[in-house]
Amino acid sequence: MSRDGRWRTTAALLGLALLLSACQSSTPDPNPSPSQDLVTNLVAPWSLLPLADDSLLLSQRDTGQIVEVSPSGIKHRVGEVPGVVHQGEGGLLGLAMSPQPDPTTGILSIYAYLSTAEDNRVVRMPLLGESGSRTPGPVTPIITGIPKGSNHNGGRIAFGPDGMLYVGTGDAGNRGNAQDPASLGGKILRTTRDGDVPTGNPFPGSPVWTLGHRNVQGLAWDETGRLWASEFGQNTWDELNQITAGHNYGWPVVEGKSSATGAATGFTNPVLTWPTSEASPSGIAIAGTTLYMASLRGERLWEVELSGQPTAKALLVGQFGRLRDVALTPDGRLLVLTNNTDGRGSPEPDDDRVVEITR
């Protein structure tokens, strides 16, 4: 090759390199997120529960332990919930705090959703002591007989604006549970804080609030009192549903949205759907009419504007790995809980963690 040819080749390569460099430098990070770790080195955490005194309670699925985190980030082992049996996706799952103290003792209770050797169930324990030295009191079963399996165990629990306990369950790997009105699997349940069937439930004598769910993972209410639920699909579509008492959400006849014709007549469509690669949704939290949805396989936080026609925007894509839960503190701070040590993620040093995200 002549010297002139070599010069042209070198110039072309230099120009290409400069072009690539310019393209890279002019493309900002699409998901910048000022953030700080509040606590690290958690083991397969599942539920994130902020308390009024700025401390946090966390469930660890595999060990059955409840961990308290002080406002300064100090971890304290509250205790191990009796009877927890970890298998597959089962173990110690959702946590919720009673909205009012016990009328007799004046003590607040913590509710936990757990897998035992026989079933999934919800139990109640008085939360004794002060921040930094809390311990659980005696366990009282509240709801028993929820089907369990190696997967699809549901597990999210929350108290609604009406003071009732709402429980998201899964079909436990048996698709027929979701459409069986006698089964507690594949449902959203509504009970009193003692586990009784309250007035106003759509099916007389039954705790079932809605049916036709595959695996409910998130429950939250917006400022207008509407209940929303996130749900794992199978291979195609994950869902965000607006929940209405007595409605049937279609599983296993329908995954995602249906045409509401033929066999699907009478099923309620999800409000939004995502490919499973972009979601695998877990916990949700709502500030006003803005919903935040943690995603596991999708490794992102979805921000959904619920007013008008709901729209979704992806945040934190790939920044923290798998996200299991999201919560808002009483003073409005946004927290996410990672889930990279559950055997399906790729843990970074100090995983798992609670991260505060600057909105």
mmCIF file of C-alpha atoms in Angstrom:
data_model
loop_
_atom_site.group_PDB
_atom_site.id
_atom_site.type_symbol
_atom_site.label_atom_id
_atom_site.label_comp_id
_atom_site.label_asym_id
_atom_site.label_seq_id
_atom_site.Cartn_x
_atom_site.Cartn_y
_atom_site.Cartn_z
ATOM 1 C CA MET A 1 0.000 0.000 0.000
ATOM 2 C CA SER A 2 1.316 3.466 -0.881
ATOM 3 C CA ARG A 3 2.048 6.068 1.789
ATOM 4 C CA ASP A 4 -0.954 8.028 0.515
ATOM 5 C CA GLY A 5 -3.189 4.954 0.873
ATOM 6 C CA ARG A 6 -1.920 4.349 4.384
ATOM 7 C CA TRP A 7 -2.691 7.974 5.288
ATOM 8 C CA ARG A 8 -6.246 7.698 3.972
ATOM 9 C CA THR A 9 -6.799 4.477 5.952
ATOM 10 C CA THR A 10 -5.398 6.025 9.149
ATOM 11 C CA ALA A 11 -7.522 9.143 8.714
ATOM 12 C CA ALA A 12 -10.643 7.077 8.173
ATOM 13 C CA LEU A 13 -10.006 5.040 11.324
ATOM 14 C CA LEU A 14 -9.286 8.206 13.325
ATOM 15 C CA GLY A 15 -12.498 9.790 12.076
ATOM 16 C CA LEU A 16 -14.498 6.693 13.021
ATOM 17 C CA ALA A 17 -12.971 6.687 16.490
ATOM 18 C CA LEU A 18 -13.773 10.361 16.985
ATOM 19 C CA LEU A 19 -17.341 9.772 15.793
ATOM 20 C CA LEU A 20 -17.833 6.881 18.209
ATOM 21 C CA SER A 21 -16.339 8.899 21.037
ATOM 22 C CA ALA A 22 -18.635 11.830 20.302
ATOM 23 C CA CYS A 23 -21.678 9.571 20.196
ATOM 24 C CA GLN A 24 -20.789 7.983 23.508
ATOM 25 C CA SER A 25 -20.037 11.258 25.280
ATOM 26 C CA SER A 26 -23.196 12.927 24.014
ATOM 27 C CA THR A 27 -25.504 10.135 25.291
ATOM 28 C CA PRO A 28 -26.245 10.725 28.980
ATOM 29 C CA ASP A 29 -27.177 7.995 31.399
ATOM 30 C CA PRO A 30 -30.939 7.612 30.828
ATOM 31 C CA ASN A 31 -31.525 6.665 34.439
ATOM 32 C CA PRO A 32 -29.423 8.849 36.739
ATOM 33 C CA SER A 33 -30.409 8.227 40.348
ATOM 34 C CA PRO A 34 -28.959 10.126 43.289
ATOM 35 C CA SER A 35 -29.167 7.499 46.009
ATOM 36 C CA GLN A 36 -27.701 6.267 49.258
ATOM 37 C CA ASP A 37 -27.584 2.891 50.968
ATOM 38 C CA LEU A 38 -29.486 2.802 54.244
ATOM 39 C CA VAL A 39 -28.495 -0.762 55.115
ATOM 40 C CA THR A 40 -26.476 -3.508 53.398
ATOM 41 C CA ASN A 41 -25.657 -7.211 53.735
ATOM 42 C CA LEU A 42 -29.235 -8.460 53.969
ATOM 43 C CA VAL A 43 -29.964 -12.100 53.098
ATOM 44 C CA ALA A 44 -32.820 -12.782 50.633
ATOM 45 C CA PRO A 45 -34.969 -9.914 51.942
ATOM 46 C CA TRP A 46 -38.613 -9.858 50.879
ATOM 47 C CA SER A 47 -40.696 -7.149 52.581
ATOM 48 C CA LEU A 48 -39.799 -3.570 53.524
ATOM 49 C CA LEU A 49 -41.908 -1.890 56.221
ATOM 50 C CA PRO A 50 -41.130 1.707 57.319
ATOM 51 C CA LEU A 51 -42.285 2.607 60.835
ATOM 52 C CA ALA A 52 -43.428 5.911 62.280
ATOM 53 C CA ASP A 53 -40.154 6.404 64.229
ATOM 54 C CA ASP A 54 -38.076 6.256 60.978
ATOM 55 C CA SER A 55 -36.853 2.730 61.655
ATOM 56 C CA LEU A 56 -37.498 -0.112 59.186
ATOM 57 C CA LEU A 57 -38.633 -3.693 59.554
ATOM 58 C CA LEU A 58 -37.492 -6.262 56.983
ATOM 59 C CA SER A 59 -38.369 -9.909 56.442
ATOM 60 C CA GLN A 60 -35.673 -12.338 55.300
ATOM 61 C CA ARG A 61 -37.351 -15.113 53.339
ATOM 62 C CA ASP A 62 -34.974 -18.019 53.807
ATOM 63 C CA THR A 63 -33.996 -17.551 57.457
ATOM 64 C CA GLY A 64 -37.479 -16.610 58.701
ATOM 65 C CA GLN A 65 -36.001 -13.625 60.521
ATOM 66 C CA ILE A 66 -37.392 -10.134 61.019
ATOM 67 C CA VAL A 67 -34.679 -7.480 61.074
ATOM 68 C CA GLU A 68 -35.016 -3.917 62.366
ATOM 69 C CA VAL A 69 -32.909 -1.098 60.920
ATOM 70 C CA SER A 70 -32.502 2.053 63.004
ATOM 71 C CA PRO A 71 -32.560 5.532 61.403
ATOM 72 C CA SER A 72 -28.745 5.480 61.594
ATOM 73 C CA GLY A 73 -28.552 2.151 59.738
ATOM 74 C CA ILE A 74 -27.838 -0.157 62.670
ATOM 75 C CA LYS A 75 -29.328 -3.646 62.237
ATOM 76 C CA HIS A 76 -31.075 -5.425 65.074
ATOM 77 C CA ARG A 77 -32.435 -8.978 64.888
ATOM 78 C CA VAL A 78 -36.014 -8.746 66.113
ATOM 79 C CA GLY A 79 -36.555 -12.486 66.028
ATOM 80 C CA GLU A 80 -37.290 -15.583 63.998
ATOM 81 C CA VAL A 81 -40.944 -16.243 63.213
ATOM 82 C CA PRO A 82 -41.853 -19.739 64.463
ATOM 83 C CA GLY A 83 -42.894 -22.336 61.922
ATOM 84 C CA VAL A 84 -41.333 -20.812 58.786
ATOM 85 C CA VAL A 85 -40.303 -23.439 56.230
ATOM 86 C CA HIS A 86 -38.319 -22.118 53.292
ATOM 87 C CA GLN A 87 -38.733 -24.007 50.026
ATOM 88 C CA GLY A 88 -38.357 -22.440 46.596
ATOM 89 C CA GLU A 89 -40.217 -19.115 46.671
ATOM 90 C CA GLY A 90 -41.754 -19.850 50.074
ATOM 91 C CA GLY A 91 -40.596 -18.721 53.493
ATOM 92 C CA LEU A 92 -41.096 -15.516 55.456
ATOM 93 C CA LEU A 93 -42.714 -13.116 52.974
ATOM 94 C CA GLY A 94 -44.881 -10.034 53.567
ATOM 95 C CA LEU A 95 -45.048 -7.839 56.662
ATOM 96 C CA ALA A 96 -47.687 -5.318 57.728
ATOM 97 C CA MET A 97 -48.295 -3.244 60.844
ATOM 98 C CA SER A 98 -51.684 -3.030 62.525
ATOM 99 C CA PRO A 99 -53.200 0.426 61.920
ATOM 100 C CA GLN A 100 -54.358 0.722 65.552
ATOM 101 C CA PRO A 101 -52.981 -0.596 68.854
ATOM 102 C CA ASP A 102 -54.692 -3.527 70.515
ATOM 103 C CA PRO A 103 -57.647 -2.085 72.452
ATOM 104 C CA THR A 104 -56.744 -4.129 75.538
ATOM 105 C CA THR A 105 -52.957 -3.874 75.688
ATOM 106 C CA GLY A 106 -52.353 -0.684 73.721
ATOM 107 C CA ILE A 107 -49.573 -2.475 71.778
ATOM 108 C CA LEU A 108 -49.174 -2.457 68.010
ATOM 109 C CA SER A 109 -48.906 -5.834 66.296
ATOM 110 C CA ILE A 110 -46.920 -6.966 63.308
ATOM 111 C CA TYR A 111 -48.562 -9.299 60.786
ATOM 112 C CA ALA A 112 -46.495 -11.748 58.735
ATOM 113 C CA TYR A 113 -47.259 -13.970 55.732
ATOM 114 C CA LEU A 114 -45.259 -17.190 55.893
ATOM 115 C CA SER A 115 -44.927 -20.682 54.508
ATOM 116 C CA THR A 116 -45.137 -23.556 56.977
ATOM 117 C CA ALA A 117 -44.782 -27.302 56.433
ATOM 118 C CA GLU A 118 -48.512 -27.518 55.622
ATOM 119 C CA ASP A 119 -49.678 -24.200 54.179
ATOM 120 C CA ASN A 120 -49.191 -20.498 53.661
ATOM 121 C CA ARG A 121 -50.710 -18.423 56.442
ATOM 122 C CA VAL A 122 -50.904 -15.014 58.051
ATOM 123 C CA VAL A 123 -49.997 -14.641 61.725
ATOM 124 C CA ARG A 124 -50.016 -11.775 64.216
ATOM 125 C CA MET A 125 -47.439 -10.934 66.887
ATOM 126 C CA PRO A 126 -47.385 -7.989 69.310
ATOM 127 C CA LEU A 127 -44.272 -5.913 68.691
ATOM 128 C CA LEU A 128 -42.708 -5.448 72.109
ATOM 129 C CA GLY A 129 -40.052 -3.005 73.234
ATOM 130 C CA GLU A 130 -38.590 0.164 71.771
ATOM 131 C CA SER A 131 -36.536 0.832 68.657
ATOM 132 C CA GLY A 132 -33.255 -1.063 68.851
ATOM 133 C CA SER A 133 -34.570 -3.689 71.255
ATOM 134 C CA ARG A 134 -37.872 -4.822 69.727
ATOM 135 C CA THR A 135 -38.957 -8.441 70.048
ATOM 136 C CA PRO A 136 -42.033 -10.307 68.797
ATOM 137 C CA GLY A 137 -44.608 -11.556 71.286
ATOM 138 C CA PRO A 138 -46.716 -14.740 71.075
ATOM 139 C CA VAL A 139 -47.912 -15.765 67.614
ATOM 140 C CA THR A 140 -51.633 -15.878 66.794
ATOM 141 C CA PRO A 141 -52.748 -17.457 63.479
ATOM 142 C CA ILE A 142 -55.063 -15.113 61.559
ATOM 143 C CA ILE A 143 -55.599 -16.882 58.201
ATOM 144 C CA THR A 144 -54.567 -20.502 57.613
ATOM 145 C CA GLY A 145 -55.004 -22.986 54.779
ATOM 146 C CA ILE A 146 -53.667 -20.831 51.938
ATOM 147 C CA PRO A 147 -52.227 -23.265 49.351
ATOM 148 C CA LYS A 148 -48.426 -23.444 49.274
ATOM 149 C CA GLY A 149 -46.014 -24.654 46.626
ATOM 150 C CA SER A 150 -42.418 -24.301 45.537
ATOM 151 C CA ASN A 151 -43.530 -21.202 43.620
ATOM 152 C CA HIS A 152 -46.517 -18.851 43.194
ATOM 153 C CA ASN A 153 -46.962 -18.322 46.931
ATOM 154 C CA GLY A 154 -48.154 -14.711 46.728
ATOM 155 C CA GLY A 155 -47.230 -13.159 50.055
ATOM 156 C CA ARG A 156 -48.047 -9.445 50.062
ATOM 157 C CA ILE A 157 -50.228 -8.176 52.908
ATOM 158 C CA ALA A 158 -51.445 -4.655 53.684
ATOM 159 C CA PHE A 159 -54.073 -2.833 55.696
ATOM 160 C CA GLY A 160 -56.478 -0.776 53.622
ATOM 161 C CA PRO A 161 -58.006 2.630 54.294
ATOM 162 C CA ASP A 162 -61.021 0.743 55.678
ATOM 163 C CA GLY A 163 -58.866 -0.836 58.394
ATOM 164 C CA MET A 164 -59.254 -4.317 56.876
ATOM 165 C CA LEU A 165 -56.414 -6.736 56.130
ATOM 166 C CA TYR A 166 -55.823 -7.514 52.441
ATOM 167 C CA VAL A 167 -53.800 -10.570 51.432
ATOM 168 C CA GLY A 168 -52.410 -11.380 47.975
ATOM 169 C CA THR A 169 -52.066 -15.105 47.315
ATOM 170 C CA GLY A 170 -50.790 -17.230 44.419
ATOM 171 C CA ASP A 171 -52.124 -20.333 42.727
ATOM 172 C CA ALA A 172 -49.254 -22.348 44.329
ATOM 173 C CA GLY A 173 -48.511 -23.967 40.963
ATOM 174 C CA ASN A 174 -52.043 -25.387 40.680
ATOM 175 C CA ARG A 175 -53.748 -23.301 37.999
ATOM 176 C CA GLY A 176 -57.211 -24.480 39.014
ATOM 177 C CA ASN A 177 -56.955 -22.774 42.416
ATOM 178 C CA ALA A 178 -57.364 -19.332 40.857
ATOM 179 C CA GLN A 179 -60.903 -20.039 39.565
ATOM 180 C CA ASP A 180 -61.993 -22.251 42.473
ATOM 181 C CA PRO A 181 -64.126 -20.117 44.814
ATOM 182 C CA ALA A 182 -63.496 -22.592 47.650
ATOM 183 C CA SER A 183 -59.704 -22.213 47.426
ATOM 184 C CA LEU A 184 -57.762 -19.356 49.037
ATOM 185 C CA GLY A 185 -55.116 -19.645 46.305
ATOM 186 C CA GLY A 186 -54.955 -17.243 43.363
ATOM 187 C CA LYS A 187 -56.988 -14.618 45.225
ATOM 188 C CA ILE A 188 -56.960 -11.321 47.024
ATOM 189 C CA LEU A 189 -58.469 -11.884 50.472
ATOM 190 C CA ARG A 190 -60.064 -9.338 52.820
ATOM 191 C CA THR A 191 -60.537 -9.974 56.526
ATOM 192 C CA THR A 192 -60.719 -8.127 59.814
ATOM 193 C CA ARG A 193 -57.493 -7.862 61.763
ATOM 194 C CA ASP A 194 -58.624 -10.975 63.675
ATOM 195 C CA GLY A 195 -59.156 -12.963 60.472
ATOM 196 C CA ASP A 196 -62.958 -12.809 60.442
ATOM 197 C CA VAL A 197 -64.980 -12.212 57.271
ATOM 198 C CA PRO A 198 -66.112 -8.576 57.341
ATOM 199 C CA THR A 199 -69.389 -7.088 56.208
ATOM 200 C CA GLY A 200 -69.236 -6.074 52.565
ATOM 201 C CA ASN A 201 -67.246 -8.970 51.156
ATOM 202 C CA PRO A 202 -68.704 -9.993 47.781
ATOM 203 C CA PHE A 203 -69.088 -13.711 48.532
ATOM 204 C CA PRO A 204 -71.119 -14.459 51.682
ATOM 205 C CA GLY A 205 -69.055 -16.037 54.442
ATOM 206 C CA SER A 206 -65.854 -15.981 52.345
ATOM 207 C CA PRO A 207 -62.682 -13.909 52.775
ATOM 208 C CA VAL A 208 -62.276 -13.850 48.955
ATOM 209 C CA TRP A 209 -62.301 -10.276 47.613
ATOM 210 C CA THR A 210 -61.231 -11.050 44.018
ATOM 211 C CA LEU A 211 -60.249 -14.198 42.116
ATOM 212 C CA GLY A 212 -58.527 -15.301 38.917
ATOM 213 C CA HIS A 213 -54.992 -14.299 39.951
ATOM 214 C CA ARG A 214 -51.773 -16.166 39.168
ATOM 215 C CA ASN A 215 -49.405 -14.676 41.748
ATOM 216 C CA VAL A 216 -50.244 -11.363 43.426
ATOM 217 C CA GLN A 217 -47.073 -9.582 44.567
ATOM 218 C CA GLY A 218 -47.999 -5.966 45.377
ATOM 219 C CA LEU A 219 -50.931 -4.168 47.037
ATOM 220 C CA ALA A 220 -51.392 -0.412 47.491
ATOM 221 C CA TRP A 221 -54.099 2.275 47.513
ATOM 222 C CA ASP A 222 -54.049 5.622 45.709
ATOM 223 C CA GLU A 223 -55.262 8.917 47.145
ATOM 224 C CA THR A 224 -58.806 8.267 45.898
ATOM 225 C CA GLY A 225 -58.996 4.941 47.741
ATOM 226 C CA ARG A 226 -58.604 2.667 44.713
ATOM 227 C CA LEU A 227 -56.740 -0.615 45.336
ATOM 228 C CA TRP A 228 -54.034 -1.624 42.857
ATOM 229 C CA ALA A 229 -52.223 -4.968 42.580
ATOM 230 C CA SER A 230 -49.147 -6.137 40.682
ATOM 231 C CA GLU A 231 -49.127 -9.697 39.391
ATOM 232 C CA PHE A 232 -46.718 -12.135 37.787
ATOM 233 C CA GLY A 233 -47.780 -13.427 34.408
ATOM 234 C CA GLN A 234 -46.513 -16.693 32.973
ATOM 235 C CA ASN A 235 -44.316 -16.352 29.888
ATOM 236 C CA THR A 236 -45.735 -13.321 28.112
ATOM 237 C CA TRP A 237 -47.419 -10.585 30.151
ATOM 238 C CA ASP A 238 -47.047 -9.205 33.666
ATOM 239 C CA GLU A 239 -49.906 -7.094 34.998
ATOM 240 C CA LEU A 240 -50.968 -4.061 36.988
ATOM 241 C CA ASN A 241 -54.621 -4.421 37.987
ATOM 242 C CA GLN A 242 -57.137 -2.036 39.465
ATOM 243 C CA ILE A 243 -58.965 -4.169 42.006
ATOM 244 C CA THR A 244 -62.747 -4.177 42.331
ATOM 245 C CA ALA A 245 -64.567 -6.396 44.820
ATOM 246 C CA GLY A 246 -65.961 -9.592 43.313
ATOM 247 C CA HIS A 247 -64.183 -9.246 39.966
ATOM 248 C CA ASN A 248 -62.457 -12.142 38.201
ATOM 249 C CA TYR A 249 -59.064 -11.303 36.671
ATOM 250 C CA GLY A 250 -58.950 -14.230 34.296
ATOM 251 C CA TRP A 251 -56.099 -16.563 35.205
ATOM 252 C CA PRO A 252 -55.567 -19.247 33.922
ATOM 253 C CA VAL A 253 -57.952 -18.623 31.010
ATOM 254 C CA VAL A 254 -56.316 -15.269 30.231
ATOM 255 C CA GLU A 255 -52.772 -13.955 30.622
ATOM 256 C CA GLY A 256 -52.628 -10.198 30.124
ATOM 257 C CA LYS A 257 -55.442 -8.468 28.264
ATOM 258 C CA SER A 258 -58.183 -10.403 26.546
ATOM 259 C CA SER A 259 -60.714 -9.386 23.908
ATOM 260 C CA ALA A 260 -63.467 -10.087 26.479
ATOM 261 C CA THR A 261 -65.258 -12.366 24.056
ATOM 262 C CA GLY A 262 -66.118 -16.041 24.116
ATOM 263 C CA ALA A 263 -64.614 -17.901 27.068
ATOM 264 C CA ALA A 264 -63.118 -14.666 28.428
ATOM 265 C CA THR A 265 -66.461 -12.869 28.875
ATOM 266 C CA GLY A 266 -66.756 -11.472 32.389
ATOM 267 C CA PHE A 267 -63.015 -11.242 33.090
ATOM 268 C CA THR A 268 -61.478 -7.911 34.103
ATOM 269 C CA ASN A 269 -58.500 -6.781 32.037
ATOM 270 C CA PRO A 270 -55.334 -5.365 33.594
ATOM 271 C CA VAL A 271 -54.801 -1.621 33.301
ATOM 272 C CA LEU A 272 -51.196 -2.037 32.126
ATOM 273 C CA THR A 273 -49.093 -4.994 30.974
ATOM 274 C CA TRP A 274 -45.380 -5.525 30.409
ATOM 275 C CA PRO A 275 -43.331 -8.286 28.789
ATOM 276 C CA THR A 276 -42.018 -10.527 31.560
ATOM 277 C CA SER A 277 -38.433 -9.574 30.623
ATOM 278 C CA GLU A 278 -39.177 -5.953 31.551
ATOM 279 C CA ALA A 279 -40.995 -6.527 34.820
ATOM 280 C CA SER A 280 -41.651 -9.669 36.884
ATOM 281 C CA PRO A 281 -43.279 -7.193 39.256
ATOM 282 C CA SER A 282 -43.111 -7.359 43.009
ATOM 283 C CA GLY A 283 -43.958 -4.751 45.657
ATOM 284 C CA ILE A 284 -45.715 -1.475 44.876
ATOM 285 C CA ALA A 285 -46.142 1.847 46.686
ATOM 286 C CA ILE A 286 -48.232 4.897 45.819
ATOM 287 C CA ALA A 287 -47.672 8.597 46.475
ATOM 288 C CA GLY A 288 -50.848 10.453 45.526
ATOM 289 C CA THR A 289 -51.540 9.151 42.024
ATOM 290 C CA THR A 290 -47.956 8.057 41.264
ATOM 291 C CA LEU A 291 -47.381 4.323 41.630
ATOM 292 C CA TYR A 292 -43.921 2.777 41.971
ATOM 293 C CA MET A 293 -43.501 -0.895 41.072
ATOM 294 C CA ALA A 294 -40.377 -2.909 41.892
ATOM 295 C CA SER A 295 -39.333 -5.401 39.221
ATOM 296 C CA LEU A 296 -37.229 -8.515 39.628
ATOM 297 C CA ARG A 297 -36.262 -9.909 36.226
ATOM 298 C CA GLY A 298 -36.681 -6.441 34.701
ATOM 299 C CA GLU A 299 -34.192 -4.965 37.217
ATOM 300 C CA ARG A 300 -35.952 -1.602 37.252
ATOM 301 C CA LEU A 301 -38.461 0.543 39.061
ATOM 302 C CA TRP A 302 -41.582 1.400 37.078
ATOM 303 C CA GLU A 303 -43.155 4.785 37.747
ATOM 304 C CA VAL A 304 -46.816 4.779 36.751
ATOM 305 C CA GLU A 305 -49.012 7.874 36.608
ATOM 306 C CA LEU A 306 -52.483 6.675 37.510
ATOM 307 C CA SER A 307 -54.481 9.811 36.781
ATOM 308 C CA GLY A 308 -56.216 9.841 33.407
ATOM 309 C CA GLN A 309 -54.973 7.096 31.096
ATOM 310 C CA PRO A 310 -52.192 5.412 33.116
ATOM 311 C CA THR A 311 -48.693 5.693 31.636
ATOM 312 C CA ALA A 312 -45.441 4.055 32.751
ATOM 313 C CA LYS A 313 -41.791 5.132 32.772
ATOM 314 C CA ALA A 314 -38.805 2.911 33.638
ATOM 315 C CA LEU A 315 -36.342 4.129 36.282
ATOM 316 C CA LEU A 316 -33.104 2.686 37.748
ATOM 317 C CA VAL A 317 -32.718 0.249 34.849
ATOM 318 C CA GLY A 318 -29.971 -2.218 35.775
ATOM 319 C CA GLN A 319 -28.574 0.009 38.526
ATOM 320 C CA PHE A 320 -29.301 -2.160 41.554
ATOM 321 C CA GLY A 321 -30.175 -5.535 40.042
ATOM 322 C CA ARG A 322 -33.401 -7.261 41.086
ATOM 323 C CA LEU A 323 -35.836 -5.090 43.042
ATOM 324 C CA ARG A 324 -38.155 -6.933 45.422
ATOM 325 C CA ASP A 325 -40.012 -4.139 47.216
ATOM 326 C CA VAL A 326 -40.540 -0.387 47.242
ATOM 327 C CA ALA A 327 -41.904 1.724 50.078
ATOM 328 C CA LEU A 328 -42.576 5.315 51.067
ATOM 329 C CA THR A 329 -41.611 6.456 54.542
ATOM 330 C CA PRO A 330 -44.084 8.475 56.635
ATOM 331 C CA ASP A 331 -42.213 11.647 55.611
ATOM 332 C CA GLY A 332 -42.360 10.726 51.900
ATOM 333 C CA ARG A 333 -38.894 9.313 51.173
ATOM 334 C CA LEU A 334 -38.725 6.624 48.460
ATOM 335 C CA LEU A 335 -36.951 3.365 49.378
ATOM 336 C CA VAL A 336 -36.223 0.289 47.269
ATOM 337 C CA LEU A 337 -35.226 -3.168 48.482
ATOM 338 C CA THR A 338 -32.907 -5.265 46.308
ATOM 339 C CA ASN A 339 -33.180 -9.040 45.958
ATOM 340 C CA ASN A 340 -29.943 -10.325 44.450
ATOM 341 C CA THR A 341 -29.069 -12.964 47.073
ATOM 342 C CA ASP A 342 -32.149 -15.155 46.578
ATOM 343 C CA GLY A 343 -30.362 -17.552 44.203
ATOM 344 C CA ARG A 344 -31.589 -15.889 41.007
ATOM 345 C CA GLY A 345 -29.638 -12.648 41.024
ATOM 346 C CA SER A 346 -26.002 -11.640 40.622
ATOM 347 C CA PRO A 347 -25.031 -10.151 43.986
ATOM 348 C CA GLU A 348 -22.720 -7.159 44.179
ATOM 349 C CA PRO A 349 -20.524 -6.628 47.230
ATOM 350 C CA ASP A 350 -22.680 -5.763 50.260
ATOM 351 C CA ASP A 351 -25.918 -7.012 48.646
ATOM 352 C CA ASP A 352 -28.723 -7.095 49.513
ATOM 353 C CA ARG A 353 -29.548 -3.528 50.499
ATOM 354 C CA VAL A 354 -32.148 -0.846 51.109
ATOM 355 C CA VAL A 355 -31.519 2.202 48.943
ATOM 356 C CA GLU A 356 -33.062 5.644 49.329
ATOM 357 C CA ILE A 357 -33.811 7.205 45.943
ATOM 358 C CA THR A 358 -33.930 10.962 45.493
ATOM 359 C CA ARG A 359 -37.102 11.857 43.606
#
